[in-house]
Amino acid sequence: MFDRLPRWTRLKLFLRRPRDDSRMESWRLDGDQSISVIETANKKEEYDYLASKAETSIAALNQKRASLGIIKPDDVTFCFDHIKQGEEYMMSFFKEEKPEQIKPRITFRDDDGKHSLQLRDWGAHEFLRKNPTHKHYMLWDALKLNNDLYQHLFFVGNHNQHRNIWLIIGIISIKIALQPDVFNHKPAQTAGFLL
């Protein structure tokens, strides 16, 4: 098996339909089959492709009865919520005996309005698990969410039992290519002689 797979690795893997989930996009790894690396994708090309598939809003995903989607968010803010006693937590998903006491939450706008969704990204979970509480705020730096030089796509998915409740299950960020300011461009100073 692999120690670590970079995010932009393309894989060949074998999947099966789960018996307990009727959502069209829901699949499980077929545990008896091998996974092989095909190639590494070009991040910019992949980001542009995914951005072209983004829906305009969570409402559009609900209308299509989708269970997965991509959203290009605006006005992103973030915070941590504390887990309330007795609140359902996906302990079996993360295979934890004791859940974290905080939940990362991201607020953003789409074409339908403002949303506040819980972040359930595996990398974010691992960051919080591996770092002491006083460093949890650094999660937002790691995700580039507080850096204006990056644009983001949110992978969102809904609950199997509550299909209008959405979670952010992944964040893809890419650095924005800065355009030169042609109106304030000064010619480069060069040393030389006029003949």
PDB file of C-alpha atoms in Angstrom:
ATOM      1  CA  MET A   1       0.000   0.000   0.000  1.00  0.00           C
ATOM      2  CA  PHE A   2       1.018   3.660  -0.169  1.00  0.00           C
ATOM      3  CA  ASP A   3       2.422   5.739   2.675  1.00  0.00           C
ATOM      4  CA  ARG A   4       1.080   8.962   1.198  1.00  0.00           C
ATOM      5  CA  LEU A   5      -0.590   9.952  -2.041  1.00  0.00           C
ATOM      6  CA  PRO A   6      -0.299  13.575  -3.168  1.00  0.00           C
ATOM      7  CA  ARG A   7      -3.626  15.321  -3.802  1.00  0.00           C
ATOM      8  CA  TRP A   8      -3.210  15.510  -7.598  1.00  0.00           C
ATOM      9  CA  THR A   9      -2.375  11.822  -8.094  1.00  0.00           C
ATOM     10  CA  ARG A  10      -4.588   9.981 -10.584  1.00  0.00           C
ATOM     11  CA  LEU A  11      -5.310   6.424  -9.515  1.00  0.00           C
ATOM     12  CA  LYS A  12      -6.841   3.279 -10.883  1.00  0.00           C
ATOM     13  CA  LEU A  13      -8.962   1.608  -8.240  1.00  0.00           C
ATOM     14  CA  PHE A  14     -11.851  -0.785  -7.991  1.00  0.00           C
ATOM     15  CA  LEU A  15     -15.149   0.289  -6.474  1.00  0.00           C
ATOM     16  CA  ARG A  16     -18.422  -1.299  -5.467  1.00  0.00           C
ATOM     17  CA  ARG A  17     -21.894   0.071  -4.725  1.00  0.00           C
ATOM     18  CA  PRO A  18     -22.768   0.167  -1.014  1.00  0.00           C
ATOM     19  CA  ARG A  19     -25.903  -1.665   0.091  1.00  0.00           C
ATOM     20  CA  ASP A  20     -26.805   0.945   2.706  1.00  0.00           C
ATOM     21  CA  ASP A  21     -26.618   4.109   0.558  1.00  0.00           C
ATOM     22  CA  SER A  22     -28.802   4.741  -2.491  1.00  0.00           C
ATOM     23  CA  ARG A  23     -27.107   7.988  -3.562  1.00  0.00           C
ATOM     24  CA  MET A  24     -25.879   7.719  -7.156  1.00  0.00           C
ATOM     25  CA  GLU A  25     -22.405   9.088  -6.343  1.00  0.00           C
ATOM     26  CA  SER A  26     -21.844   6.818  -3.354  1.00  0.00           C
ATOM     27  CA  TRP A  27     -19.165   4.144  -3.802  1.00  0.00           C
ATOM     28  CA  ARG A  28     -16.906   2.046  -1.575  1.00  0.00           C
ATOM     29  CA  LEU A  29     -13.427   0.749  -2.248  1.00  0.00           C
ATOM     30  CA  ASP A  30     -13.420  -2.908  -3.118  1.00  0.00           C
ATOM     31  CA  GLY A  31     -10.955  -3.953  -0.436  1.00  0.00           C
ATOM     32  CA  ASP A  32      -9.581  -6.999  -2.239  1.00  0.00           C
ATOM     33  CA  GLN A  33      -8.334  -5.095  -5.284  1.00  0.00           C
ATOM     34  CA  SER A  34      -5.085  -3.206  -5.724  1.00  0.00           C
ATOM     35  CA  ILE A  35      -4.740   0.539  -6.251  1.00  0.00           C
ATOM     36  CA  SER A  36      -2.302   1.712  -8.898  1.00  0.00           C
ATOM     37  CA  VAL A  37      -0.914   5.171  -9.632  1.00  0.00           C
ATOM     38  CA  ILE A  38      -1.588   6.303 -13.209  1.00  0.00           C
ATOM     39  CA  GLU A  39      -0.066   9.807 -13.269  1.00  0.00           C
ATOM     40  CA  THR A  40       0.102  13.152 -11.547  1.00  0.00           C
ATOM     41  CA  ALA A  41      -2.405  15.663 -12.866  1.00  0.00           C
ATOM     42  CA  ASN A  42      -1.567  19.257 -13.756  1.00  0.00           C
ATOM     43  CA  LYS A  43      -2.975  21.275 -10.844  1.00  0.00           C
ATOM     44  CA  LYS A  44      -3.984  24.333 -12.911  1.00  0.00           C
ATOM     45  CA  GLU A  45      -5.694  22.258 -15.625  1.00  0.00           C
ATOM     46  CA  GLU A  46      -7.469  20.131 -13.025  1.00  0.00           C
ATOM     47  CA  TYR A  47      -8.598  23.182 -11.047  1.00  0.00           C
ATOM     48  CA  ASP A  48      -9.936  24.849 -14.204  1.00  0.00           C
ATOM     49  CA  TYR A  49     -11.796  21.665 -15.167  1.00  0.00           C
ATOM     50  CA  LEU A  50     -13.350  21.347 -11.711  1.00  0.00           C
ATOM     51  CA  ALA A  51     -14.265  25.058 -11.689  1.00  0.00           C
ATOM     52  CA  SER A  52     -16.094  24.556 -15.002  1.00  0.00           C
ATOM     53  CA  LYS A  53     -18.211  21.853 -13.305  1.00  0.00           C
ATOM     54  CA  ALA A  54     -19.058  23.980 -10.257  1.00  0.00           C
ATOM     55  CA  GLU A  55     -22.715  24.579  -9.474  1.00  0.00           C
ATOM     56  CA  THR A  56     -23.959  28.082  -8.798  1.00  0.00           C
ATOM     57  CA  SER A  57     -25.436  27.234  -5.396  1.00  0.00           C
ATOM     58  CA  ILE A  58     -26.371  24.653  -2.787  1.00  0.00           C
ATOM     59  CA  ALA A  59     -29.986  25.213  -3.884  1.00  0.00           C
ATOM     60  CA  ALA A  60     -29.056  24.110  -7.421  1.00  0.00           C
ATOM     61  CA  LEU A  61     -27.547  20.905  -5.993  1.00  0.00           C
ATOM     62  CA  ASN A  62     -30.720  20.282  -3.966  1.00  0.00           C
ATOM     63  CA  GLN A  63     -32.887  20.881  -7.026  1.00  0.00           C
ATOM     64  CA  LYS A  64     -30.856  18.300  -8.979  1.00  0.00           C
ATOM     65  CA  ARG A  65     -31.084  15.911  -6.010  1.00  0.00           C
ATOM     66  CA  ALA A  66     -27.302  15.611  -6.131  1.00  0.00           C
ATOM     67  CA  SER A  67     -25.349  14.227  -3.212  1.00  0.00           C
ATOM     68  CA  LEU A  68     -21.957  15.637  -4.234  1.00  0.00           C
ATOM     69  CA  GLY A  69     -21.000  18.882  -5.874  1.00  0.00           C
ATOM     70  CA  ILE A  70     -18.493  21.646  -6.333  1.00  0.00           C
ATOM     71  CA  ILE A  71     -19.184  25.236  -5.270  1.00  0.00           C
ATOM     72  CA  LYS A  72     -17.090  28.317  -6.028  1.00  0.00           C
ATOM     73  CA  PRO A  73     -17.597  30.329  -2.819  1.00  0.00           C
ATOM     74  CA  ASP A  74     -17.588  34.091  -2.230  1.00  0.00           C
ATOM     75  CA  ASP A  75     -17.054  36.043   1.010  1.00  0.00           C
ATOM     76  CA  VAL A  76     -15.477  33.136   2.908  1.00  0.00           C
ATOM     77  CA  THR A  77     -15.175  33.369   6.704  1.00  0.00           C
ATOM     78  CA  PHE A  78     -14.401  30.642   9.204  1.00  0.00           C
ATOM     79  CA  CYS A  79     -14.616  29.749  12.879  1.00  0.00           C
ATOM     80  CA  PHE A  80     -14.714  26.822  15.283  1.00  0.00           C
ATOM     81  CA  ASP A  81     -17.886  25.534  16.928  1.00  0.00           C
ATOM     82  CA  HIS A  82     -17.786  23.510  20.114  1.00  0.00           C
ATOM     83  CA  ILE A  83     -19.423  20.091  20.152  1.00  0.00           C
ATOM     84  CA  LYS A  84     -22.543  20.033  22.289  1.00  0.00           C
ATOM     85  CA  GLN A  85     -23.066  17.146  24.655  1.00  0.00           C
ATOM     86  CA  GLY A  86     -25.106  14.398  23.000  1.00  0.00           C
ATOM     87  CA  GLU A  87     -24.551  15.784  19.501  1.00  0.00           C
ATOM     88  CA  GLU A  88     -24.197  13.225  16.743  1.00  0.00           C
ATOM     89  CA  TYR A  89     -20.609  12.942  15.633  1.00  0.00           C
ATOM     90  CA  MET A  90     -19.263  10.727  12.885  1.00  0.00           C
ATOM     91  CA  MET A  91     -16.902   8.834  15.192  1.00  0.00           C
ATOM     92  CA  SER A  92     -17.089   5.702  13.081  1.00  0.00           C
ATOM     93  CA  PHE A  93     -16.012   7.666   9.992  1.00  0.00           C
ATOM     94  CA  PHE A  94     -12.868   8.946  11.692  1.00  0.00           C
ATOM     95  CA  LYS A  95     -12.480   5.810  13.853  1.00  0.00           C
ATOM     96  CA  GLU A  96     -11.995   7.862  16.999  1.00  0.00           C
ATOM     97  CA  GLU A  97     -12.788   6.817  20.514  1.00  0.00           C
ATOM     98  CA  LYS A  98     -13.137  10.433  21.662  1.00  0.00           C
ATOM     99  CA  PRO A  99     -14.204  13.095  19.170  1.00  0.00           C
ATOM    100  CA  GLU A 100     -12.506  16.476  18.940  1.00  0.00           C
ATOM    101  CA  GLN A 101     -14.184  19.111  21.048  1.00  0.00           C
ATOM    102  CA  ILE A 102     -14.326  21.641  18.222  1.00  0.00           C
ATOM    103  CA  LYS A 103     -15.762  21.604  14.722  1.00  0.00           C
ATOM    104  CA  PRO A 104     -14.383  23.806  11.963  1.00  0.00           C
ATOM    105  CA  ARG A 105     -17.154  25.762  10.247  1.00  0.00           C
ATOM    106  CA  ILE A 106     -16.991  27.831   7.063  1.00  0.00           C
ATOM    107  CA  THR A 107     -19.451  30.544   6.088  1.00  0.00           C
ATOM    108  CA  PHE A 108     -19.689  31.651   2.454  1.00  0.00           C
ATOM    109  CA  ARG A 109     -22.023  33.040  -0.173  1.00  0.00           C
ATOM    110  CA  ASP A 110     -23.177  31.435  -3.390  1.00  0.00           C
ATOM    111  CA  ASP A 111     -25.815  32.550  -5.905  1.00  0.00           C
ATOM    112  CA  ASP A 112     -28.556  31.498  -3.472  1.00  0.00           C
ATOM    113  CA  GLY A 113     -27.285  33.344  -0.422  1.00  0.00           C
ATOM    114  CA  LYS A 114     -25.257  32.740   2.708  1.00  0.00           C
ATOM    115  CA  HIS A 115     -24.395  29.274   4.059  1.00  0.00           C
ATOM    116  CA  SER A 116     -22.578  28.034   7.146  1.00  0.00           C
ATOM    117  CA  LEU A 117     -21.302  24.478   6.674  1.00  0.00           C
ATOM    118  CA  GLN A 118     -19.231  22.205   8.834  1.00  0.00           C
ATOM    119  CA  LEU A 119     -15.818  21.303   7.379  1.00  0.00           C
ATOM    120  CA  ARG A 120     -15.346  17.514   7.273  1.00  0.00           C
ATOM    121  CA  ASP A 121     -12.168  17.372   5.200  1.00  0.00           C
ATOM    122  CA  TRP A 122      -9.811  14.518   6.130  1.00  0.00           C
ATOM    123  CA  GLY A 123      -6.725  16.747   5.976  1.00  0.00           C
ATOM    124  CA  ALA A 124      -8.371  19.292   8.283  1.00  0.00           C
ATOM    125  CA  HIS A 125      -9.316  16.509  10.688  1.00  0.00           C
ATOM    126  CA  GLU A 126      -5.726  15.230  10.725  1.00  0.00           C
ATOM    127  CA  PHE A 127      -4.372  18.755  11.242  1.00  0.00           C
ATOM    128  CA  LEU A 128      -6.570  19.233  14.308  1.00  0.00           C
ATOM    129  CA  ARG A 129      -5.771  15.763  15.642  1.00  0.00           C
ATOM    130  CA  LYS A 130      -1.999  16.190  15.319  1.00  0.00           C
ATOM    131  CA  ASN A 131      -1.690  19.757  16.604  1.00  0.00           C
ATOM    132  CA  PRO A 132      -2.236  21.057  20.127  1.00  0.00           C
ATOM    133  CA  THR A 133      -5.339  23.149  20.732  1.00  0.00           C
ATOM    134  CA  HIS A 134      -3.431  26.446  20.811  1.00  0.00           C
ATOM    135  CA  LYS A 135      -2.350  25.835  17.182  1.00  0.00           C
ATOM    136  CA  HIS A 136      -5.776  24.942  15.774  1.00  0.00           C
ATOM    137  CA  TYR A 137      -6.233  28.474  14.406  1.00  0.00           C
ATOM    138  CA  MET A 138      -3.380  27.670  11.972  1.00  0.00           C
ATOM    139  CA  LEU A 139      -5.777  25.361  10.098  1.00  0.00           C
ATOM    140  CA  TRP A 140      -7.099  28.362   8.177  1.00  0.00           C
ATOM    141  CA  ASP A 141      -3.549  29.270   7.093  1.00  0.00           C
ATOM    142  CA  ALA A 142      -2.898  25.692   5.988  1.00  0.00           C
ATOM    143  CA  LEU A 143      -6.067  25.755   3.881  1.00  0.00           C
ATOM    144  CA  LYS A 144      -5.131  29.191   2.434  1.00  0.00           C
ATOM    145  CA  LEU A 145      -8.596  30.480   3.326  1.00  0.00           C
ATOM    146  CA  ASN A 146      -7.274  33.723   4.788  1.00  0.00           C
ATOM    147  CA  ASN A 147      -4.955  34.445   1.852  1.00  0.00           C
ATOM    148  CA  ASP A 148      -6.373  36.766  -0.820  1.00  0.00           C
ATOM    149  CA  LEU A 149      -3.846  35.454  -3.349  1.00  0.00           C
ATOM    150  CA  TYR A 150      -5.776  32.155  -3.550  1.00  0.00           C
ATOM    151  CA  GLN A 151      -9.132  31.190  -4.995  1.00  0.00           C
ATOM    152  CA  HIS A 152     -11.021  28.163  -3.745  1.00  0.00           C
ATOM    153  CA  LEU A 153     -13.431  25.448  -4.710  1.00  0.00           C
ATOM    154  CA  PHE A 154     -15.434  23.582  -2.085  1.00  0.00           C
ATOM    155  CA  PHE A 155     -16.309  19.936  -2.581  1.00  0.00           C
ATOM    156  CA  VAL A 156     -19.600  19.485  -0.790  1.00  0.00           C
ATOM    157  CA  GLY A 157     -21.565  16.385   0.062  1.00  0.00           C
ATOM    158  CA  ASN A 158     -24.842  15.752   1.819  1.00  0.00           C
ATOM    159  CA  HIS A 159     -25.823  13.332   4.575  1.00  0.00           C
ATOM    160  CA  ASN A 160     -27.181   9.944   3.570  1.00  0.00           C
ATOM    161  CA  GLN A 161     -30.135  10.320   5.959  1.00  0.00           C
ATOM    162  CA  HIS A 162     -30.595  14.114   5.672  1.00  0.00           C
ATOM    163  CA  ARG A 163     -30.054  14.979   2.047  1.00  0.00           C
ATOM    164  CA  ASN A 164     -30.603  18.729   2.368  1.00  0.00           C
ATOM    165  CA  ILE A 165     -27.864  19.049   4.994  1.00  0.00           C
ATOM    166  CA  TRP A 166     -24.509  19.730   3.375  1.00  0.00           C
ATOM    167  CA  LEU A 167     -20.904  19.472   4.571  1.00  0.00           C
ATOM    168  CA  ILE A 168     -17.689  20.718   3.021  1.00  0.00           C
ATOM    169  CA  ILE A 169     -15.721  17.527   2.419  1.00  0.00           C
ATOM    170  CA  GLY A 170     -12.772  19.031   0.584  1.00  0.00           C
ATOM    171  CA  ILE A 171     -11.158  22.322  -0.340  1.00  0.00           C
ATOM    172  CA  ILE A 172      -9.086  22.889  -3.454  1.00  0.00           C
ATOM    173  CA  SER A 173      -7.098  26.127  -3.540  1.00  0.00           C
ATOM    174  CA  ILE A 174      -4.969  27.581  -6.290  1.00  0.00           C
ATOM    175  CA  LYS A 175      -2.849  30.699  -6.368  1.00  0.00           C
ATOM    176  CA  ILE A 176      -4.303  33.457  -8.504  1.00  0.00           C
ATOM    177  CA  ALA A 177      -2.075  34.461 -11.403  1.00  0.00           C
ATOM    178  CA  LEU A 178      -1.409  38.149 -10.949  1.00  0.00           C
ATOM    179  CA  GLN A 179      -1.788  40.267 -14.067  1.00  0.00           C
ATOM    180  CA  PRO A 180       0.829  42.963 -14.673  1.00  0.00           C
ATOM    181  CA  ASP A 181      -0.427  46.523 -14.375  1.00  0.00           C
ATOM    182  CA  VAL A 182       0.166  47.788 -17.930  1.00  0.00           C
ATOM    183  CA  PHE A 183      -0.901  51.353 -17.094  1.00  0.00           C
ATOM    184  CA  ASN A 184       1.734  51.816 -14.408  1.00  0.00           C
ATOM    185  CA  HIS A 185       4.445  49.847 -16.175  1.00  0.00           C
ATOM    186  CA  LYS A 186       7.842  51.486 -16.141  1.00  0.00           C
ATOM    187  CA  PRO A 187      10.428  50.361 -18.670  1.00  0.00           C
ATOM    188  CA  ALA A 188      13.311  48.472 -17.168  1.00  0.00           C
ATOM    189  CA  GLN A 189      16.410  50.550 -16.528  1.00  0.00           C
ATOM    190  CA  THR A 190      19.278  49.343 -18.631  1.00  0.00           C
ATOM    191  CA  ALA A 191      22.860  50.396 -18.769  1.00  0.00           C
ATOM    192  CA  GLY A 192      24.245  51.191 -22.171  1.00  0.00           C
ATOM    193  CA  PHE A 193      25.278  53.810 -24.620  1.00  0.00           C
ATOM    194  CA  LEU A 194      23.294  55.686 -27.205  1.00  0.00           C
ATOM    195  CA  LEU A 195      25.024  55.698 -30.559  1.00  0.00           C
TER     196      LEU A 195
END
